[in-house]
mmCIF file of C-alpha atoms in Angstrom:
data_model
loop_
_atom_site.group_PDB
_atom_site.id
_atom_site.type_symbol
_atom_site.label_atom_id
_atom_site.label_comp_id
_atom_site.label_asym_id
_atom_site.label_seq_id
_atom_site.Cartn_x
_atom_site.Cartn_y
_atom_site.Cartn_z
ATOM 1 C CA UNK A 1 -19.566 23.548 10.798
ATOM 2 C CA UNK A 2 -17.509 20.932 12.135
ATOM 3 C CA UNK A 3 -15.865 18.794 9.314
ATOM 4 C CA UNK A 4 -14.782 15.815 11.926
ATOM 5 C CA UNK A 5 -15.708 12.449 11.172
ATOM 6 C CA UNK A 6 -18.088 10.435 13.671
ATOM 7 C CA UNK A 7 -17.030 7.556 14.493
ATOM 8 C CA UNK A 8 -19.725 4.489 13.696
ATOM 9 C CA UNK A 9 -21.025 1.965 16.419
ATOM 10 C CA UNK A 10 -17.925 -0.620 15.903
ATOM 11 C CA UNK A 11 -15.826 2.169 15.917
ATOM 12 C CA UNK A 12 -16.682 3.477 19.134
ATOM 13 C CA UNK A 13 -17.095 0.119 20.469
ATOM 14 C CA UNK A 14 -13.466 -0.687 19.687
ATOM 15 C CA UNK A 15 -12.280 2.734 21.497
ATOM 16 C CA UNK A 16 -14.342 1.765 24.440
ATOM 17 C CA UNK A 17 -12.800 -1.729 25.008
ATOM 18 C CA UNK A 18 -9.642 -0.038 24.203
ATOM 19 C CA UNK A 19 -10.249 3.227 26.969
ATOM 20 C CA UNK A 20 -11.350 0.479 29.245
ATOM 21 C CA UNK A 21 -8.216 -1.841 28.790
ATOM 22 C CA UNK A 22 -5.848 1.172 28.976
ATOM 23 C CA UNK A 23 -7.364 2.257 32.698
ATOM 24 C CA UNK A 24 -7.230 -1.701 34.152
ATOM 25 C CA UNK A 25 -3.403 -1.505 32.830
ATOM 26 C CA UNK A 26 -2.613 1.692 34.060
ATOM 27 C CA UNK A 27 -4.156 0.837 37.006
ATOM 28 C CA UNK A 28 -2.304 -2.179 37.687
ATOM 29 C CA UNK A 29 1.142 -0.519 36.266
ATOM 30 C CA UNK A 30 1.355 -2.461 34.060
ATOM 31 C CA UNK A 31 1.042 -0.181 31.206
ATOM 32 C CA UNK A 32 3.351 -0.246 28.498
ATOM 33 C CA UNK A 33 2.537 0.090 24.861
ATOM 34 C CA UNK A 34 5.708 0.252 23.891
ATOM 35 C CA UNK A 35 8.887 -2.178 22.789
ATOM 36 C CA UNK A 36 12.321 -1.990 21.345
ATOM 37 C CA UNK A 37 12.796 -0.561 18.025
ATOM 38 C CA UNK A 38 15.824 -2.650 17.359
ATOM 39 C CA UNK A 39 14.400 -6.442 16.984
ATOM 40 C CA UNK A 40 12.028 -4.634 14.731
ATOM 41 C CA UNK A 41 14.701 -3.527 12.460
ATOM 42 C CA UNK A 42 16.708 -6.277 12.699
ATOM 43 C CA UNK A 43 13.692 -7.899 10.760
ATOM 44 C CA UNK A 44 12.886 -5.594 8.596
ATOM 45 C CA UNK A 45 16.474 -6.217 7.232
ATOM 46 C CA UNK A 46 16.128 -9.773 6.968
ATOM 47 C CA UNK A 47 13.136 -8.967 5.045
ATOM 48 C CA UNK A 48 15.019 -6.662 2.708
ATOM 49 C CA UNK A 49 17.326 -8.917 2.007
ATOM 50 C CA UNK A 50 14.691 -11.615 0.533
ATOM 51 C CA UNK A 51 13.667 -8.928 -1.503
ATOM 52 C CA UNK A 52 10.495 -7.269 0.523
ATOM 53 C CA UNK A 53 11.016 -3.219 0.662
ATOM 54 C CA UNK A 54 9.256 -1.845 4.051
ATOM 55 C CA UNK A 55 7.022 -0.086 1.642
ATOM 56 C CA UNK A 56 5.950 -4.102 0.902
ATOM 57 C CA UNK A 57 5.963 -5.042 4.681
ATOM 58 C CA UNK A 58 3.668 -2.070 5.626
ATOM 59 C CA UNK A 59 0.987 -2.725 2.555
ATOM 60 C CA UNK A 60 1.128 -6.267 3.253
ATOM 61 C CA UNK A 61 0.208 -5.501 6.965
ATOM 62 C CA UNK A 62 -2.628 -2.697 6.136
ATOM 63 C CA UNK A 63 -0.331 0.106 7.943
ATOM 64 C CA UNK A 64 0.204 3.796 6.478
ATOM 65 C CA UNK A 65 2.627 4.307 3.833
ATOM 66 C CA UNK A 66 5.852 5.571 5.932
ATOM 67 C CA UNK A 67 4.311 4.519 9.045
ATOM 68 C CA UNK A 68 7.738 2.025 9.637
ATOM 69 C CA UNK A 69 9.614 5.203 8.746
ATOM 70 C CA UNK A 70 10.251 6.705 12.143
ATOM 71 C CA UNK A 71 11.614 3.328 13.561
ATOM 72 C CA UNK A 72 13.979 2.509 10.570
ATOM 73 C CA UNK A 73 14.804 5.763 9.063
ATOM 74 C CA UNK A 74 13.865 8.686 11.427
ATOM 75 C CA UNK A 75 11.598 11.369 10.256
ATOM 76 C CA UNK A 76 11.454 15.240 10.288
ATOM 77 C CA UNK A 77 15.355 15.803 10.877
ATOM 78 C CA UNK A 78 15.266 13.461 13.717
ATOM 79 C CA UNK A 79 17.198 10.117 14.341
ATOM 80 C CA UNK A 80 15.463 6.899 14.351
ATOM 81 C CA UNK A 81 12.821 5.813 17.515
ATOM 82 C CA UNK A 82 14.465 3.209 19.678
ATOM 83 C CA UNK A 83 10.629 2.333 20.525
ATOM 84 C CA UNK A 84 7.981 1.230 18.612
ATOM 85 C CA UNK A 85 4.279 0.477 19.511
ATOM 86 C CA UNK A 86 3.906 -3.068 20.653
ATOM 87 C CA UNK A 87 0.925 -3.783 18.124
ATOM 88 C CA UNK A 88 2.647 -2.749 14.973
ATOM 89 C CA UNK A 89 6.186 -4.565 16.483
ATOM 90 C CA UNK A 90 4.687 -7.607 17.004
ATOM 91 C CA UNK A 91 2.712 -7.539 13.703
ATOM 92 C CA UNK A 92 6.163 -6.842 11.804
ATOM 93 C CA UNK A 93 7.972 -9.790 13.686
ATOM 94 C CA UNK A 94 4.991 -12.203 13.081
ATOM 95 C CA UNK A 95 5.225 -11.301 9.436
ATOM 96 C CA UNK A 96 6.918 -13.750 6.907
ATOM 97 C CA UNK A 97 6.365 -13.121 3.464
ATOM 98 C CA UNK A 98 4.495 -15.075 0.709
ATOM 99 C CA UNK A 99 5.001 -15.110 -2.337
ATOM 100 C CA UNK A 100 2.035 -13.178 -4.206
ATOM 101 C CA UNK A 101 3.132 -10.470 -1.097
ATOM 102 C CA UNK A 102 6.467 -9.155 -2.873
ATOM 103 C CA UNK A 103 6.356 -6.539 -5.782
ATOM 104 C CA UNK A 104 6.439 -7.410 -9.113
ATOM 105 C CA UNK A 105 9.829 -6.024 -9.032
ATOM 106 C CA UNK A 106 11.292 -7.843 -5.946
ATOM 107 C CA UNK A 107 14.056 -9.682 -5.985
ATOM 108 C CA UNK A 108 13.569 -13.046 -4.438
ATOM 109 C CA UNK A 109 15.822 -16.283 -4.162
ATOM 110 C CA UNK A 110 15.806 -18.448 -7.469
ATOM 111 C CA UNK A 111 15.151 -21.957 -5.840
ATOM 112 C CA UNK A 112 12.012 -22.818 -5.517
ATOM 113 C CA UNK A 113 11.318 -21.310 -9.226
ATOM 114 C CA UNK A 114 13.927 -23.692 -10.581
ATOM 115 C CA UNK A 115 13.117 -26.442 -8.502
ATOM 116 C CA UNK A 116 9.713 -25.904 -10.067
ATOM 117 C CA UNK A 117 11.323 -26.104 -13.737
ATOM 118 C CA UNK A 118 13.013 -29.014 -13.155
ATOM 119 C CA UNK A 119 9.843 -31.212 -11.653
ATOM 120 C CA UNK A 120 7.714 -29.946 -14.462
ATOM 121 C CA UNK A 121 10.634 -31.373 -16.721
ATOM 122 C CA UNK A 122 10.426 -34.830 -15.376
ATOM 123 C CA UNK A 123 6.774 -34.489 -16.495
ATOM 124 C CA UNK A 124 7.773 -33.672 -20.198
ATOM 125 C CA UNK A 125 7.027 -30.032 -20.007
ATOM 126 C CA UNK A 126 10.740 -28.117 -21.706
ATOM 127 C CA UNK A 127 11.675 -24.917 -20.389
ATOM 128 C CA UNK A 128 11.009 -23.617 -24.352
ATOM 129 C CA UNK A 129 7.253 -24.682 -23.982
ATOM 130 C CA UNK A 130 6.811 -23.190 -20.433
ATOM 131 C CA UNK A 131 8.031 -19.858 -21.764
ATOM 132 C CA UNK A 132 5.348 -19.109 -24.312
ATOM 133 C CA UNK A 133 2.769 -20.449 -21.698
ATOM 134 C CA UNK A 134 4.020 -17.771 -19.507
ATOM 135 C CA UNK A 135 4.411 -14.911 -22.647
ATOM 136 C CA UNK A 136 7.706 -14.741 -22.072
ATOM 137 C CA UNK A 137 11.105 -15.051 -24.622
ATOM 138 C CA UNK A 138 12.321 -18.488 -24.977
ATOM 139 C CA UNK A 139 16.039 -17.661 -24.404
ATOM 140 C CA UNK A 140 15.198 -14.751 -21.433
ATOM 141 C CA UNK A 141 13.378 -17.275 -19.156
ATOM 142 C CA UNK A 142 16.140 -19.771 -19.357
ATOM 143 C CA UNK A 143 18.687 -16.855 -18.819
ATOM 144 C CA UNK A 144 17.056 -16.094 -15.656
ATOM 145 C CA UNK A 145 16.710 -19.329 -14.393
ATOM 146 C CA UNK A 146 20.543 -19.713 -13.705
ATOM 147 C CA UNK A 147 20.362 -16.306 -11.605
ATOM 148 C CA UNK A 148 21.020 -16.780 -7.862
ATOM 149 C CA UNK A 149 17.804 -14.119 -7.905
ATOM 150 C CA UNK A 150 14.402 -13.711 -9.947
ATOM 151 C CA UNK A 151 11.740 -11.009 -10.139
ATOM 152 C CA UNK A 152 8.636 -11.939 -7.983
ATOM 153 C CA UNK A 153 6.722 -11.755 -11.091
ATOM 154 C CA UNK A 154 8.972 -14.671 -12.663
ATOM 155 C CA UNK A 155 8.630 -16.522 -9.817
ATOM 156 C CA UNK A 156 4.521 -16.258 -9.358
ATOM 157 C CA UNK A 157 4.519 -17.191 -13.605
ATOM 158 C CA UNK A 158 6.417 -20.367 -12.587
ATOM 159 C CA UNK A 159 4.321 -20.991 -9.721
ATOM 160 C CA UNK A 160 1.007 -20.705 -11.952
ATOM 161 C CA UNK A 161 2.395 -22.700 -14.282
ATOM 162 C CA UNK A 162 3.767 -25.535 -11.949
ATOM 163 C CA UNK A 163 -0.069 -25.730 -9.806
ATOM 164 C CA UNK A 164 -1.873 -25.999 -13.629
ATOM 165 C CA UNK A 165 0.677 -28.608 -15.077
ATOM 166 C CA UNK A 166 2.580 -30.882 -12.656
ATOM 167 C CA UNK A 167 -0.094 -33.824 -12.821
ATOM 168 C CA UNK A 168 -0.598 -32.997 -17.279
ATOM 169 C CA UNK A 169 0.612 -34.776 -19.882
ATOM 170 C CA UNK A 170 2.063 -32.305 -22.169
ATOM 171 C CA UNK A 171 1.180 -34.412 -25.010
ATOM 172 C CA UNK A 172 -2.451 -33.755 -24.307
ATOM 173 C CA UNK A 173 -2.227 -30.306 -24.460
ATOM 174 C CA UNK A 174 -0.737 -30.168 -28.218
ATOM 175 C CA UNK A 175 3.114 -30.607 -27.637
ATOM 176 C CA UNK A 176 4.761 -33.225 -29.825
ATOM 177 C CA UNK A 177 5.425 -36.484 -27.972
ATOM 178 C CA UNK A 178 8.849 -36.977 -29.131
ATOM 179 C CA UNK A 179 9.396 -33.258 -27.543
ATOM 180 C CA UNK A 180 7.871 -34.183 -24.101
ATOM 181 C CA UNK A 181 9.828 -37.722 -23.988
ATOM 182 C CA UNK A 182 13.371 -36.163 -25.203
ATOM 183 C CA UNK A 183 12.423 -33.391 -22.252
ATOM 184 C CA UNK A 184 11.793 -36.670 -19.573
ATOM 185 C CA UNK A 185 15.069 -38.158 -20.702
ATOM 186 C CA UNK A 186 17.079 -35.117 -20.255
ATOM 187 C CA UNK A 187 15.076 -34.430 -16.865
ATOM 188 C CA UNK A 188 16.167 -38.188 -15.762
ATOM 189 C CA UNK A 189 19.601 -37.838 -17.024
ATOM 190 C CA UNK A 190 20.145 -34.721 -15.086
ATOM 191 C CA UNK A 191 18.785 -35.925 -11.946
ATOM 192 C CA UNK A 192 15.637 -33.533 -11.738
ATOM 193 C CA UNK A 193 13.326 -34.689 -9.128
ATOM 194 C CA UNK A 194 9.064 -34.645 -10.278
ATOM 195 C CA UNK A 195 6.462 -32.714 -8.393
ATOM 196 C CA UNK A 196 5.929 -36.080 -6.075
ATOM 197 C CA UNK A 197 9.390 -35.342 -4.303
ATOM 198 C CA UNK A 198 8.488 -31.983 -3.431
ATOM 199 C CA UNK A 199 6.343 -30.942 -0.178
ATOM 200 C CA UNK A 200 4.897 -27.516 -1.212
ATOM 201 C CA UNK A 201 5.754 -25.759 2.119
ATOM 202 C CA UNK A 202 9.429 -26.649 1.224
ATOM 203 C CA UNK A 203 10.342 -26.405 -1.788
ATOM 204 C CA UNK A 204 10.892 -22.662 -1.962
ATOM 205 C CA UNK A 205 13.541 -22.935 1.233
ATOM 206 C CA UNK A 206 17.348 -23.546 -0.654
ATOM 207 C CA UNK A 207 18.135 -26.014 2.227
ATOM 208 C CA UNK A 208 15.377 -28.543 1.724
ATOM 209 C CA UNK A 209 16.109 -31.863 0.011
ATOM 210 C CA UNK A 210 13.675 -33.823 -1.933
ATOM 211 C CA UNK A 211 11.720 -36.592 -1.029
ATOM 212 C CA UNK A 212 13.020 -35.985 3.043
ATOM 213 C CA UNK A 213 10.600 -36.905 6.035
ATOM 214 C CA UNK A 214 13.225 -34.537 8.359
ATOM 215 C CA UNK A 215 11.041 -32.086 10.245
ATOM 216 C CA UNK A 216 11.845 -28.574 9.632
ATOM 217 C CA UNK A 217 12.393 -26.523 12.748
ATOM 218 C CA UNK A 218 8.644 -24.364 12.834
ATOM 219 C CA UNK A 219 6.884 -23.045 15.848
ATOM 220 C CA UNK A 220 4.713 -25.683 17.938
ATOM 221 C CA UNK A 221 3.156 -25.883 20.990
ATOM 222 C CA UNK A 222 3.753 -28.869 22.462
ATOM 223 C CA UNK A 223 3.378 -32.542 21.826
ATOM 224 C CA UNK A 224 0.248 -34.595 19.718
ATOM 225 C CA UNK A 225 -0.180 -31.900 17.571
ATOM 226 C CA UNK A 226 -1.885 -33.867 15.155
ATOM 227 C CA UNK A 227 -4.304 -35.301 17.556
ATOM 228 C CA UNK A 228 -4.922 -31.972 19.551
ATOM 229 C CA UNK A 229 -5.743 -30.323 16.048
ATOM 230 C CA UNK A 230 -8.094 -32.934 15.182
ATOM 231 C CA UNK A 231 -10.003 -32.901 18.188
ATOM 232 C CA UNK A 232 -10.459 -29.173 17.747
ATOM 233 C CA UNK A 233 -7.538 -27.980 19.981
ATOM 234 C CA UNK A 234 -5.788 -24.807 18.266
ATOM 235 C CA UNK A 235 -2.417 -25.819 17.993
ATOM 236 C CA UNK A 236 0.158 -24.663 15.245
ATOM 237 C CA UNK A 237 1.264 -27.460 13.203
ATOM 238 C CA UNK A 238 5.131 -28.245 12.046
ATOM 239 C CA UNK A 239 5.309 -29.736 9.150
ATOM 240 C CA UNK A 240 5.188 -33.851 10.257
ATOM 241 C CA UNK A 241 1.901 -33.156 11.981
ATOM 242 C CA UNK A 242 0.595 -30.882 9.238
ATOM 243 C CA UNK A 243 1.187 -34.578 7.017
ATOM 244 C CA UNK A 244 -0.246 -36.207 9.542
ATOM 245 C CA UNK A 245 -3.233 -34.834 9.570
ATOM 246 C CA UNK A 246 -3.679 -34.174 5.951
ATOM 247 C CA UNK A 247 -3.148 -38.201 5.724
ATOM 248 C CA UNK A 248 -5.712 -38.592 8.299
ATOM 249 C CA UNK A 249 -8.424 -36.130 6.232
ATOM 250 C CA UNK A 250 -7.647 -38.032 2.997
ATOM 251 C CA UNK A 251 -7.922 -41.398 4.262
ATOM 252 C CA UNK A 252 -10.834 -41.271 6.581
ATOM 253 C CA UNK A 253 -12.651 -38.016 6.279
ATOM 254 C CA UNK A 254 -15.770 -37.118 4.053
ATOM 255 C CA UNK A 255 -14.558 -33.778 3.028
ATOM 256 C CA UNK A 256 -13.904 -32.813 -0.301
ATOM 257 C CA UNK A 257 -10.108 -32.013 -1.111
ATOM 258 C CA UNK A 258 -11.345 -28.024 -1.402
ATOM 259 C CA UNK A 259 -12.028 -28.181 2.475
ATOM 260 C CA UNK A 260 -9.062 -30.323 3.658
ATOM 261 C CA UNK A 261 -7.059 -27.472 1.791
ATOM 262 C CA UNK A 262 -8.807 -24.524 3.802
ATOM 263 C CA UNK A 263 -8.369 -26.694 7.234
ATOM 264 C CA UNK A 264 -4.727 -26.750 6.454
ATOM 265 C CA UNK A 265 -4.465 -23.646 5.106
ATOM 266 C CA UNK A 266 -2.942 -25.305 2.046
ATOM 267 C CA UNK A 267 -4.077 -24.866 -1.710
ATOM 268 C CA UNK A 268 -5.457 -27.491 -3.193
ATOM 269 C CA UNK A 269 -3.096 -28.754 -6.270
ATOM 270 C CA UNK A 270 -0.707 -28.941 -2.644
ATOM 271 C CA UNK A 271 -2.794 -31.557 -0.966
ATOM 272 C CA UNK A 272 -3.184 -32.809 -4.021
ATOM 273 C CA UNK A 273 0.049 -33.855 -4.452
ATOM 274 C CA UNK A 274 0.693 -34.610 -0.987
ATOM 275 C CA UNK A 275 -1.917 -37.342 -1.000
ATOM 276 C CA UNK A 276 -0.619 -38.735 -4.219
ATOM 277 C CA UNK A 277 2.819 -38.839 -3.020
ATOM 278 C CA UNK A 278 1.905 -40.606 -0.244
ATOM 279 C CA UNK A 279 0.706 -43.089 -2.402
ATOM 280 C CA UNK A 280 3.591 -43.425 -4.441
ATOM 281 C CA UNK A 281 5.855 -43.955 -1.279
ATOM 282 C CA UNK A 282 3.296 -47.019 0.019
ATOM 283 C CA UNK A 283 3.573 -48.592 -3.476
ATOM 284 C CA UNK A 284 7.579 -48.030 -3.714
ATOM 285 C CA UNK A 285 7.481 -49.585 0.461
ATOM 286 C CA UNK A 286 5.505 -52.802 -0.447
ATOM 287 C CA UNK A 287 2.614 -51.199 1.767
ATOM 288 C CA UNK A 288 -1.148 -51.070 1.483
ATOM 289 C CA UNK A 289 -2.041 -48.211 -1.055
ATOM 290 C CA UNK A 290 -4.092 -45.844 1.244
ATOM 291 C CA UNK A 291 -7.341 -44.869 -0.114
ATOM 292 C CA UNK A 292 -10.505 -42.303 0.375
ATOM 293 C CA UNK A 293 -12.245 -44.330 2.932
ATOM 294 C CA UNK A 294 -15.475 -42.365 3.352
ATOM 295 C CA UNK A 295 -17.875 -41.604 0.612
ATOM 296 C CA UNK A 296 -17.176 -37.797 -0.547
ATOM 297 C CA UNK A 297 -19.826 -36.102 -2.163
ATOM 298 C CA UNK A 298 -20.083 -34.521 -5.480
ATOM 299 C CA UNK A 299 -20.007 -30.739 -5.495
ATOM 300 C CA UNK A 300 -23.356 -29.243 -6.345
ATOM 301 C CA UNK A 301 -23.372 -27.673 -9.620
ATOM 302 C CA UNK A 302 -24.040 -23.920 -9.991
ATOM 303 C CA UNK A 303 -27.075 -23.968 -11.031
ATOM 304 C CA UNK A 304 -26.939 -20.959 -14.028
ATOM 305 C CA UNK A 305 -23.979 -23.687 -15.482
ATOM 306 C CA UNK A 306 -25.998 -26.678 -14.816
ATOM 307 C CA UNK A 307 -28.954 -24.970 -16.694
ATOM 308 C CA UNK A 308 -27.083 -23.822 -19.974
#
């Protein structure tokens, strides 16, 4: 008996549109499945040097283990492809790492995770403190914070830590108040800048400076993108439009800040902080606070919570 698996509706459906694709190309000539190994590579070393293995690259895109193998290494005695499928090519060069996508073990660049340190400083919250919150020894995690390199799993601890604390009072959570104000004075005396001076989608890149309105250079297509996203266009925002709009959504819209965060793709301790930094700035410019226009509605309840 035959031990081969049937394929299910989707499945087939897939092949089909596939089969039929393949035939119009071929067709045409215009078939070619196929691109050059070497951009590939190229990547895949960029990625290896921020600390993301290709075992990392090819879990994080849902390929076989190995299957990057034949283009980077060469497999069974032979030399490495100079061709690579166009799908999985173009998957690997639209691939950028985040940060809960490296191994525990990875090796990634120290900035943002000091960076992180120092804002939470400003707020009164020591490096001593932040070490037991993160069960880790006092003296090891301020070690490692003067490495030009941290584990992954430092740097997602930190992370945790800096999207649960940067708007606390460390004082309400049982830390001594002359602790937390001797930590803001050292923060201020060492120029540390707070959580307010950091955009989230930059504070993890070692040439950002704090509290900057200069555009970072990011993929767009073309001009208005804040407009042509809000009218429904799909556009890739850079990062002044992506403010823009998250200004615009604050200010005006009746969403909660859990769905401006999805539309933006954004967490939402990020536009969080974005809208109260934006606040801070108008105060600091003599300007008109801005303020949640439209009425927001409460989140329902779940109901088993709402009943105990």
């Amino acid at each position: 008996m035959s031990t081969k698996k049937r394929r299910g509706p989707a499945e087939r459906a897939a092949h089909a549109r596939w089969a039929s694709r393949h035939r119009r190309l071929k067709a045409y000539g215009q078939w070619d499945p196929f691109m050059p190994a070497e951009p590939v590579r190229a990547h895949l070393r960029l990625l290896a040097d921020l600390g993301m293995p290709r075992s990392g690259v090819e879990q994080a895109l849902g390929l076989q283990p190995n299957a990057l193998r034949h283009a980077t290494a060469g497999t069974s005695g032979f030399g490495r492809g100079e061709k690579i499928t166009k799908e999985v090519g173009q998957a690997v060069l639209a691939f950028w790492p985040k940060l809960e996508d490296f191994p525990d073990s990875a090796s990634v660049d120290s900035t943002g995770t000091r960076r992180r340190v120092e804002a939470l400083a400003t707020v009164g919250w020591s490096r001593a403190v932040l070490a037991q919150r993160a069960g880790r020894s006092v003296q090891g995690f301020r070690n490692k914070l003067h490495l030009p390199r941290v584990s992954a799993a430092l740097a997602r601890d930190v992370a945790r830590l800096y999207d649960e604390l940067w708007d606390q009072r460390p004082e309400d959570h049982g830390v001594a108040p002359w602790r937390a104000e001797r930590c803001r004075r050292q923060a201020q005396a060492a120029g540390f800048h707070g959580p307010l001076a950091w955009d989230d989608e930059l504070i993890d890149n070692p040439s950002a400076v704090a509290q900057t309105d200069a555009q970072v250079s990011l993929l767009t297509q073309g001009e208005n993108l804040a407009t042509r996203f809000l009218l429904g266009e799909s556009v890739i925002l850079d990062a002044a439009a992506r403010h823009e709009v998250l200004l615009h959504l604050m200010e005006w819209a009746d969403l909660p800040v859990q769905q401006v965060a999805e539309r933006l793709e954004m967490t939402e301790a990020a536009v969080s902080r974005a809208w109260e930094r934006e606040k801070a700035k108008a105060r600091n410019d003599g300007r008109t606070v801005p303020w949640r226009r439209a009425y927001v509605p409460q989140q329902p309840r779940d109901v088993v919570g709402a009943a105990a």
